[in-house]
XYZ file of C-alpha atoms in Angstrom:
641
model
C 213.997 167.731 -44.474
C 213.554 169.117 -48.106
C 213.690 172.832 -48.347
C 210.873 174.484 -50.328
C 213.312 176.060 -52.677
C 214.830 172.652 -53.669
C 211.459 171.405 -55.018
C 210.615 171.243 -58.558
C 207.527 173.077 -59.948
C 205.656 169.746 -60.122
C 206.629 168.800 -56.507
C 205.766 172.365 -55.399
C 202.234 171.998 -56.958
C 201.792 168.556 -55.382
C 202.725 169.891 -51.945
C 200.373 172.805 -52.398
C 197.499 170.488 -53.311
C 198.327 168.257 -50.364
C 198.303 171.063 -47.778
C 195.275 172.538 -49.222
C 193.117 169.346 -49.403
C 193.472 168.321 -45.728
C 192.028 171.617 -44.824
C 189.047 171.474 -46.841
C 185.563 169.973 -45.694
C 185.485 166.283 -46.307
C 182.754 166.490 -48.914
C 184.699 168.888 -51.137
C 188.064 167.008 -50.606
C 186.355 163.787 -51.542
C 185.095 165.316 -54.929
C 188.560 166.761 -55.651
C 190.333 163.389 -55.134
C 187.990 161.729 -57.722
C 189.381 164.284 -60.286
C 191.842 162.738 -62.609
C 193.785 165.996 -62.904
C 194.160 166.461 -59.185
C 195.182 162.623 -58.832
C 197.823 163.249 -61.483
C 199.166 166.208 -59.679
C 199.478 164.338 -56.463
C 201.053 161.300 -58.116
C 198.297 159.055 -56.891
C 196.821 156.159 -59.055
C 193.955 156.602 -61.186
C 190.920 154.275 -61.653
C 188.684 152.269 -59.458
C 190.239 150.657 -56.336
C 189.197 148.421 -53.428
C 190.600 147.772 -50.070
C 191.717 144.188 -49.629
C 193.905 143.343 -46.572
C 194.258 146.944 -45.805
C 196.008 147.582 -49.266
C 194.895 149.283 -52.470
C 193.830 146.741 -55.258
C 192.597 147.756 -58.761
C 188.969 146.696 -58.860
C 189.097 145.443 -62.447
C 192.057 143.267 -61.504
C 190.197 141.753 -58.517
C 187.258 140.862 -60.702
C 189.305 139.346 -63.442
C 191.020 137.191 -60.875
C 187.574 136.035 -59.604
C 186.553 135.360 -63.163
C 189.633 133.336 -63.888
C 189.165 131.303 -60.519
C 185.607 130.338 -61.632
C 186.957 129.139 -65.003
C 189.627 126.940 -63.232
C 192.592 129.238 -64.190
C 195.538 130.090 -62.182
C 195.311 133.627 -60.690
C 197.972 136.225 -59.733
C 196.497 139.039 -57.784
C 198.722 141.811 -56.409
C 198.091 145.204 -54.663
C 198.691 148.489 -56.585
C 202.123 148.785 -55.125
C 202.879 145.023 -55.549
C 203.550 144.611 -51.780
C 200.664 142.293 -51.114
C 199.741 139.199 -53.155
C 197.298 136.304 -52.941
C 198.898 133.090 -51.412
C 195.978 131.005 -51.970
C 192.720 131.114 -54.173
C 189.952 128.500 -54.180
C 186.302 127.908 -54.531
C 184.415 126.455 -51.582
C 181.598 123.917 -51.828
C 178.990 126.545 -51.535
C 180.328 128.323 -54.504
C 182.037 131.124 -52.751
C 185.643 132.229 -53.666
C 188.213 132.428 -50.845
C 191.388 134.452 -51.252
C 194.127 134.207 -48.718
C 197.122 136.665 -48.019
C 199.149 135.442 -45.246
C 196.940 134.216 -42.425
C 193.859 136.449 -43.487
C 191.163 135.073 -45.834
C 188.476 137.024 -47.731
C 185.130 135.323 -49.004
C 183.339 136.506 -52.084
C 179.784 135.135 -52.529
C 177.963 134.468 -55.728
C 181.087 134.470 -58.090
C 179.676 131.665 -60.236
C 177.706 134.479 -61.953
C 180.993 134.980 -63.830
C 180.712 131.362 -65.154
C 180.603 130.538 -68.828
C 177.944 127.849 -67.926
C 174.368 129.088 -67.814
C 173.274 126.494 -65.279
C 175.835 127.648 -62.761
C 174.707 131.191 -63.077
C 171.242 130.204 -62.794
C 172.008 128.232 -59.573
C 173.238 131.339 -57.941
C 169.930 133.127 -58.583
C 168.124 130.083 -57.117
C 170.120 130.374 -54.019
C 169.416 134.115 -53.644
C 165.645 133.526 -54.550
C 165.210 130.623 -52.002
C 165.639 133.134 -49.122
C 162.601 135.073 -50.341
C 164.779 138.265 -50.207
C 164.211 139.247 -53.794
C 160.831 140.371 -54.937
C 159.279 138.321 -57.801
C 159.734 140.990 -60.522
C 163.508 141.414 -59.500
C 164.046 137.700 -59.520
C 162.665 137.520 -63.023
C 164.872 140.318 -64.210
C 168.009 138.806 -62.687
C 167.142 135.341 -64.190
C 166.927 136.935 -67.512
C 170.362 138.467 -67.056
C 171.925 135.220 -65.812
C 170.513 133.295 -68.902
C 171.851 135.797 -71.306
C 175.502 135.942 -70.429
C 178.270 135.759 -67.817
C 178.046 138.845 -65.530
C 180.237 141.746 -66.139
C 181.714 143.616 -63.254
C 178.870 146.393 -63.016
C 176.144 143.952 -63.213
C 177.711 141.742 -60.440
C 178.002 144.824 -58.122
C 174.465 145.703 -59.003
C 173.019 142.490 -57.943
C 175.354 142.212 -54.821
C 174.299 145.764 -53.716
C 170.575 144.772 -54.063
C 171.059 141.628 -52.010
C 173.241 143.624 -49.388
C 170.412 146.112 -48.988
C 167.689 143.786 -47.833
C 166.714 144.026 -44.157
C 168.183 140.437 -43.579
C 171.473 141.352 -45.059
C 171.713 144.515 -43.050
C 170.939 142.548 -39.856
C 173.265 139.767 -40.707
C 176.061 142.412 -40.934
C 174.958 144.177 -37.890
C 174.750 140.919 -35.846
C 178.326 140.082 -36.882
C 179.524 143.483 -35.704
C 177.814 142.976 -32.347
C 179.143 139.574 -31.957
C 182.708 140.247 -32.789
C 182.788 143.478 -30.774
C 183.414 145.844 -33.549
C 180.078 147.544 -33.808
C 179.722 151.018 -32.515
C 176.490 152.749 -31.639
C 176.028 154.359 -35.007
C 176.264 150.847 -36.588
C 173.144 149.656 -34.882
C 170.707 151.983 -36.641
C 170.422 152.328 -40.283
C 169.568 155.912 -41.321
C 168.501 155.170 -44.812
C 164.680 155.275 -45.102
C 164.610 152.410 -47.649
C 165.698 150.044 -44.901
C 162.520 150.821 -43.002
C 160.339 150.958 -46.088
C 161.514 147.411 -46.753
C 160.429 146.430 -43.176
C 157.016 147.828 -43.669
C 156.622 146.069 -46.968
C 154.208 148.581 -48.605
C 155.216 151.454 -50.706
C 153.909 154.259 -51.279
C 152.720 154.526 -47.682
C 148.870 154.922 -47.351
C 147.859 157.994 -45.290
C 146.042 156.012 -42.407
C 147.013 153.064 -40.525
C 143.800 151.147 -41.420
C 144.587 151.720 -45.136
C 148.121 150.319 -44.449
C 146.852 147.302 -42.900
C 144.556 146.469 -45.741
C 147.330 147.087 -48.237
C 149.721 144.933 -46.210
C 147.368 141.975 -46.113
C 146.670 142.318 -49.850
C 150.314 142.277 -50.622
C 150.975 139.238 -48.286
C 148.415 137.233 -49.786
C 149.940 137.787 -53.222
C 153.180 136.271 -52.227
C 154.350 132.688 -52.919
C 155.060 130.500 -49.840
C 158.856 131.340 -49.737
C 158.459 135.139 -49.811
C 155.587 135.012 -47.517
C 157.569 133.050 -44.858
C 160.392 135.715 -45.249
C 157.862 138.459 -44.806
C 156.387 136.969 -41.522
C 159.826 136.296 -40.012
C 160.517 139.943 -40.245
C 157.019 141.012 -39.229
C 156.691 139.476 -35.625
C 156.759 142.899 -33.943
C 153.525 143.755 -35.816
C 151.765 142.381 -32.741
C 152.403 145.983 -31.373
C 149.225 146.741 -33.491
C 145.829 145.460 -33.176
C 144.143 143.171 -35.724
C 146.513 140.155 -35.755
C 148.005 140.944 -39.174
C 150.727 138.186 -39.135
C 148.208 135.618 -38.068
C 145.833 136.572 -40.914
C 148.645 136.431 -43.525
C 149.783 133.029 -42.064
C 146.441 131.531 -43.104
C 147.909 131.495 -46.775
C 150.694 129.096 -45.661
C 150.468 125.366 -45.681
C 150.153 123.870 -42.087
C 153.920 122.839 -41.908
C 155.164 126.157 -42.979
C 152.677 127.833 -40.678
C 153.989 125.832 -37.720
C 157.568 126.582 -38.633
C 156.755 130.423 -38.627
C 155.025 130.117 -35.377
C 157.884 128.310 -33.778
C 160.403 130.778 -35.319
C 158.480 133.857 -33.833
C 158.043 132.070 -30.523
C 161.762 131.818 -30.159
C 162.512 135.383 -30.729
C 163.782 137.665 -27.882
C 161.411 140.470 -28.460
C 157.932 140.201 -26.623
C 155.959 141.266 -29.746
C 157.151 138.439 -31.884
C 155.981 136.135 -29.028
C 152.658 137.889 -29.178
C 152.443 137.349 -32.957
C 153.309 133.599 -32.427
C 150.390 133.390 -30.025
C 147.982 135.078 -32.367
C 148.977 132.560 -35.162
C 148.554 129.644 -32.806
C 145.232 130.847 -31.560
C 143.832 130.506 -35.029
C 144.838 126.828 -35.265
C 143.959 125.346 -31.951
C 142.647 122.206 -33.706
C 146.180 121.399 -34.445
C 147.774 119.679 -31.284
C 151.314 121.058 -31.777
C 149.838 124.614 -32.319
C 147.611 124.271 -29.274
C 150.486 122.985 -27.052
C 152.673 125.884 -28.054
C 149.868 128.500 -27.615
C 149.540 127.162 -24.063
C 153.211 127.828 -23.395
C 153.106 131.229 -25.032
C 150.102 132.442 -23.057
C 152.073 131.566 -20.032
C 154.921 133.599 -20.852
C 152.771 136.513 -21.933
C 150.682 136.676 -18.650
C 153.717 136.167 -16.330
C 155.276 139.599 -15.543
C 158.230 137.790 -14.045
C 159.022 135.890 -17.130
C 162.661 136.727 -18.394
C 161.063 137.980 -21.512
C 159.855 141.098 -19.555
C 162.650 141.187 -16.834
C 165.479 141.248 -19.429
C 163.953 142.335 -22.713
C 161.869 145.327 -21.164
C 165.097 147.534 -20.350
C 166.885 146.310 -23.460
C 163.888 147.133 -25.677
C 163.699 150.588 -24.098
C 167.265 151.096 -24.892
C 166.826 149.721 -28.419
C 164.061 152.155 -29.025
C 165.866 155.214 -27.542
C 168.908 154.776 -29.891
C 166.590 154.103 -32.831
C 164.679 157.151 -32.175
C 167.577 159.367 -31.464
C 169.702 158.458 -34.568
C 166.811 158.476 -37.030
C 165.536 161.719 -35.685
C 168.954 163.390 -36.142
C 169.059 162.122 -39.633
C 165.407 162.997 -40.593
C 165.031 159.429 -41.698
C 161.204 159.557 -41.536
C 160.757 163.165 -43.205
C 157.243 162.986 -45.041
C 156.185 159.879 -43.408
C 152.776 159.395 -41.780
C 153.233 159.177 -37.953
C 151.897 155.664 -37.781
C 154.472 154.398 -40.115
C 157.196 156.081 -38.269
C 156.192 154.569 -35.095
C 155.715 151.109 -36.478
C 159.135 151.321 -38.130
C 160.799 152.282 -34.929
C 159.232 149.437 -33.071
C 160.280 146.912 -35.777
C 163.813 148.036 -35.849
C 164.081 148.241 -32.170
C 162.661 144.808 -31.800
C 165.158 143.204 -34.378
C 167.930 145.031 -32.733
C 166.828 143.615 -29.265
C 166.983 140.140 -30.875
C 170.516 140.641 -31.993
C 171.779 141.924 -28.807
C 170.214 139.195 -26.827
C 171.668 136.649 -29.235
C 175.270 138.153 -28.722
C 174.742 137.861 -24.885
C 174.971 141.633 -24.380
C 173.819 142.395 -20.633
C 170.459 144.256 -20.870
C 171.190 146.320 -17.662
C 174.486 147.588 -19.034
C 172.904 148.220 -22.456
C 170.120 150.192 -20.891
C 172.659 152.278 -18.717
C 174.931 153.013 -21.572
C 172.342 153.917 -24.134
C 170.335 155.719 -21.467
C 173.124 158.037 -20.732
C 173.897 158.782 -24.264
C 170.635 158.687 -26.009
C 168.007 158.704 -23.508
C 167.361 162.399 -23.274
C 167.630 162.976 -27.062
C 165.045 160.282 -27.737
C 162.722 161.675 -25.197
C 163.034 165.161 -27.105
C 162.646 163.594 -30.496
C 159.497 161.869 -29.322
C 158.041 165.096 -28.092
C 158.361 166.539 -31.638
C 155.394 164.242 -32.518
C 153.193 165.307 -29.568
C 151.426 167.855 -31.495
C 150.119 165.221 -34.035
C 149.488 162.403 -31.534
C 149.372 163.759 -28.117
C 148.281 160.649 -26.101
C 151.129 158.181 -26.271
C 154.674 158.846 -25.488
C 157.688 156.386 -25.837
C 159.089 157.000 -22.452
C 156.025 154.956 -21.004
C 157.151 152.078 -23.250
C 158.481 149.766 -20.404
C 157.764 146.179 -19.376
C 154.410 147.172 -17.773
C 152.884 148.730 -20.934
C 154.300 146.099 -23.268
C 152.686 143.329 -21.259
C 149.430 145.281 -21.199
C 149.702 145.651 -24.864
C 150.240 141.820 -25.203
C 147.307 141.086 -22.790
C 145.194 143.005 -25.206
C 146.336 140.803 -28.006
C 145.504 137.842 -26.021
C 142.069 139.171 -25.433
C 141.590 140.003 -29.172
C 142.678 136.446 -30.257
C 140.273 134.832 -27.696
C 137.367 136.867 -28.834
C 137.845 135.817 -32.330
C 137.264 132.248 -31.588
C 133.737 130.901 -31.375
C 132.407 131.212 -27.686
C 132.457 127.344 -27.285
C 135.941 127.035 -28.537
C 137.569 129.553 -26.170
C 139.911 127.605 -23.680
C 138.982 128.335 -20.217
C 142.670 128.093 -19.267
C 143.522 130.825 -21.559
C 140.766 132.893 -20.158
C 141.999 132.215 -16.613
C 145.571 133.049 -17.402
C 144.496 136.425 -18.822
C 142.310 137.293 -15.988
C 145.163 136.371 -13.434
C 147.565 138.605 -15.281
C 145.120 141.510 -15.195
C 144.523 140.958 -11.554
C 148.263 140.815 -10.978
C 149.006 143.863 -12.770
C 146.313 145.714 -10.825
C 147.627 144.606 -7.458
C 151.244 145.489 -8.459
C 150.257 148.987 -9.379
C 150.473 148.549 -13.088
C 146.832 148.643 -13.670
C 146.815 152.005 -15.368
C 148.786 150.432 -18.338
C 145.916 148.151 -18.929
C 143.775 151.082 -20.000
C 146.595 153.285 -21.356
C 147.059 153.827 -25.002
C 149.437 151.710 -26.876
C 152.082 152.999 -29.273
C 149.710 152.851 -32.353
C 146.140 152.888 -30.724
C 145.815 156.655 -31.622
C 145.877 155.691 -35.279
C 143.451 152.673 -35.245
C 140.206 153.276 -37.119
C 138.159 152.599 -34.232
C 140.037 154.859 -31.735
C 137.882 157.058 -29.703
C 140.183 158.336 -27.145
C 141.206 157.149 -23.564
C 138.650 155.527 -21.443
C 136.618 158.286 -19.644
C 136.553 158.372 -15.831
C 133.119 157.418 -14.496
C 131.277 160.264 -12.801
C 132.053 158.950 -9.469
C 135.650 158.505 -9.869
C 135.903 161.829 -11.763
C 134.515 163.688 -8.852
C 136.837 161.887 -6.487
C 139.776 162.896 -8.617
C 138.677 166.464 -8.773
C 138.295 166.502 -4.982
C 141.752 165.220 -4.274
C 143.375 167.624 -6.711
C 141.525 170.578 -5.008
C 142.247 169.591 -1.404
C 144.957 167.072 -0.905
C 148.427 168.232 0.083
C 150.469 164.987 -0.016
C 152.730 164.900 -3.049
C 152.214 161.157 -3.621
C 148.372 161.381 -3.727
C 148.452 164.433 -6.007
C 151.051 162.821 -8.328
C 148.819 159.537 -8.428
C 145.793 161.691 -9.445
C 147.792 163.527 -12.242
C 149.171 160.123 -13.582
C 145.652 158.736 -13.900
C 144.722 161.545 -16.217
C 147.982 161.902 -17.963
C 148.576 158.386 -18.865
C 145.363 156.395 -18.774
C 141.952 158.103 -18.287
C 140.059 160.909 -19.938
C 137.956 163.646 -18.314
C 134.712 164.557 -19.793
C 134.821 167.910 -21.804
C 132.304 169.612 -19.271
C 134.724 168.953 -16.291
C 137.957 169.857 -18.003
C 137.842 173.560 -16.886
C 137.349 172.619 -13.239
C 140.182 169.874 -13.460
C 142.512 172.162 -15.189
C 142.055 174.909 -12.459
C 142.471 172.229 -9.726
C 145.769 171.085 -11.374
C 147.182 174.550 -11.500
C 146.242 175.200 -7.841
C 147.860 171.769 -6.889
C 151.003 172.615 -8.565
C 151.688 175.442 -5.860
C 151.295 172.840 -3.116
C 154.333 170.608 -3.728
C 157.086 171.032 -1.123
C 159.824 169.217 -3.183
C 161.101 170.814 -6.299
C 161.411 167.444 -7.959
C 157.768 166.533 -7.288
C 156.647 170.009 -8.583
C 158.440 169.391 -11.880
C 157.135 166.067 -12.359
C 153.644 167.264 -11.682
C 154.032 170.099 -13.937
C 155.173 167.845 -16.850
C 152.129 165.677 -16.245
C 150.000 168.872 -16.277
C 151.536 169.897 -19.706
C 150.729 166.411 -21.002
C 147.140 166.788 -20.145
C 147.108 170.370 -21.579
C 148.618 169.045 -24.896
C 146.022 166.343 -25.106
C 143.176 168.861 -24.531
C 144.630 171.452 -26.708
C 144.473 173.830 -23.886
C 146.943 176.564 -24.616
C 145.740 178.756 -21.778
C 146.432 176.022 -19.264
C 149.781 175.278 -20.681
C 150.796 178.916 -20.584
C 149.813 179.197 -16.875
C 151.908 176.172 -16.234
C 154.893 177.583 -18.036
C 154.402 180.679 -16.069
C 154.931 178.795 -12.861
C 158.039 177.073 -14.245
C 159.580 180.259 -15.439
C 159.302 181.620 -12.049
C 161.003 178.546 -10.776
C 164.017 178.724 -13.086
C 164.442 182.341 -12.302
C 165.100 181.580 -8.688
C 167.451 178.502 -8.932
C 168.666 175.675 -11.011
C 166.012 172.971 -11.753
C 166.696 169.537 -10.185
C 166.267 168.132 -13.706
C 168.637 170.176 -15.900
C 167.087 169.006 -19.255
C 163.463 169.692 -18.289
C 162.947 172.974 -19.861
C 163.196 171.701 -23.383
C 160.701 169.116 -22.642
C 158.396 171.662 -21.201
C 158.894 173.788 -24.265
C 157.695 170.918 -26.520
C 154.846 169.850 -24.384
C 153.450 173.444 -24.030
C 153.749 173.968 -27.792
C 151.918 170.765 -28.610
C 148.745 172.300 -27.673
C 148.541 173.857 -31.090
C 147.240 171.288 -33.554
C 148.203 173.522 -36.506
C 151.908 173.070 -37.498
C 152.539 176.719 -38.253
C 151.189 177.750 -34.910
C 153.133 174.901 -33.158
C 156.392 176.300 -34.617
C 155.771 179.618 -33.362
C 155.020 178.277 -29.972
C 158.176 176.233 -29.767
C 160.194 179.294 -30.706
C 158.439 181.584 -28.190
C 158.518 178.860 -25.193
C 162.122 178.148 -25.889
C 163.155 181.891 -25.877
C 161.290 182.479 -22.671
C 163.254 179.701 -21.040
C 166.616 181.008 -22.364
C 165.868 184.311 -20.951
C 164.854 183.027 -17.573
C 167.463 180.353 -16.835
C 169.781 180.886 -14.176
C 173.604 180.069 -15.001
C 174.562 176.379 -14.963
C 173.661 172.992 -16.441
C 170.063 173.969 -17.292
C 170.919 176.598 -19.571
C 173.772 174.582 -21.123
C 171.362 171.772 -21.795
C 168.910 174.042 -23.225
C 171.444 175.223 -25.809
C 172.102 171.599 -26.683
C 168.509 170.715 -26.915
C 167.731 173.790 -29.243
C 170.591 172.345 -31.545
C 169.057 168.980 -31.480
C 165.624 170.299 -32.206
C 167.029 172.058 -35.329
C 168.354 168.694 -36.456
C 165.125 166.975 -35.898
C 162.950 169.332 -37.829
C 164.178 171.711 -40.433
C 161.228 174.049 -39.727
C 162.348 174.617 -36.165
C 165.704 176.124 -37.100
C 164.366 179.680 -38.161
C 161.926 179.683 -35.166
C 164.580 178.888 -32.623
C 167.123 181.128 -33.784
C 166.178 183.915 -31.268
C 166.181 181.357 -28.325
C 169.469 180.037 -29.510
C 171.001 183.434 -29.607
C 169.462 184.267 -26.140
C 170.850 181.307 -24.614
C 174.218 181.724 -26.138
C 174.532 185.278 -25.049
C 173.269 184.396 -21.530
C 175.775 181.608 -21.214
C 178.625 183.693 -22.395
C 177.658 186.431 -20.020
C 177.619 184.025 -17.066
C 180.722 182.126 -18.155
C 182.590 185.373 -18.604
């Protein structure tokens, strides 16, 4: 071992820098390691490098080798230290370059852009453009560049980067990682907002869902056939919305392309793409092939036992949970209208589901693993939006609600047909599905709000309970003692039905009284959560405060059965405030109350974690939660010590 006194001044300086850099934050160290002076002190090579076969290669040398290969010249590419060289270099029939070292090969696409022959460069642009993944104006720009001269290194990198940033390219890489087992959870959800903007197809985003739909249809109708087909392949999950946008846009396609798009969407694993395929088919029932496929699709949609629901239901929930959680932690959708955020989440989760199913990932295992790691985070992130849209919550987004939304799309599609043209068998299938849902206890979902219903131009709220049923509901809330009956009445109002404004005061009082009659703590907590959901929708802060008072009394006595519940109660109680500033204050106050009331144990620890997550989700919450965070930390340290 070399003694420090034996080092030269240069070696001593290098050793000092090495020991210091490893202790610095990564973002600081990475900047220093790009400084030529620091690299010279450390004796590290300067310039641009790439990793090939786990070794450092000069970037310029790599591109020069690819350029020589295209020109038919012999290449000699070696790593910076000379330890690794290429054993084989060739051009494949598709124009890709293949470099091999030992048994490992690397493939480089689009290298004919380095060619001296203009027609070869143009053919690469033709191949990229044929996918529809380049916009018309970008295609024109790249064609002009290819006509002008062979690409230099920077231009090649720019085009490759643009091609690699398309949703299709992102999903191809993701699918490969899932298939070969190298993907980790963080690889499954892009956190760049540009990815989701590309999926939505309209930028800047209009303020309302109605304006977005109109802008999207206008954009779609201005595309050529190739780009329109590409757009529709990505947009199958749009069937989560009303109005049949994919079907409307497909009218601009020639019949063969329209049939191909419908078949493509029908083959997808996600239920909403199947719904979009039916919407397309329903507009073309004079075509025998379309009619035949539509008959099959309505059979799938209306059969709750179909594998589309049995397997995709839990997997879609899991895909949504990880998408919501990771995008919330990275504030991917900051500044976006909430309708656009929800639509983007559903689009990506549906595409992720497709890739997971194609790779043969077991949906039950997937749901279990993602649920344990991301379920509570996703639930909490979703509750941050309750102030703005208090009706729908993503944890309702199971197979029952998905089927109900698709049945609604079937009803819409049938209603657009002339009365004489409406197939009786379709109406029969739909009615049978509705009856089956009611008999199986899923009937509430048929009248519940879908993920985007609150943002539709025609939204007037949940279906109001008829006076007779409203009176029965109030009577049971006042007098029943059975937990199952009380929970059933609460679910009706929390999820599916509205109470007329003149009855809300009586119903709210009955709910508060009912909360004191639950014998089991778990039932009491579930009922309280339903009550807070109702209070948030009604913007009834007094009702929410009284429910929170009952819950604070409960946590002072003992650990809650659900150790993560207090953070959810905090967000639901705060959501009674429509104004953001008031909402921020209420979140801070409610969280502080729970932090001061919690008994030692998992509940307090989970509240601390939830507070940290909420600060990640929304920058405005951090200063408001500072007091609650300090109280929780001090309380935990006191109990721990």
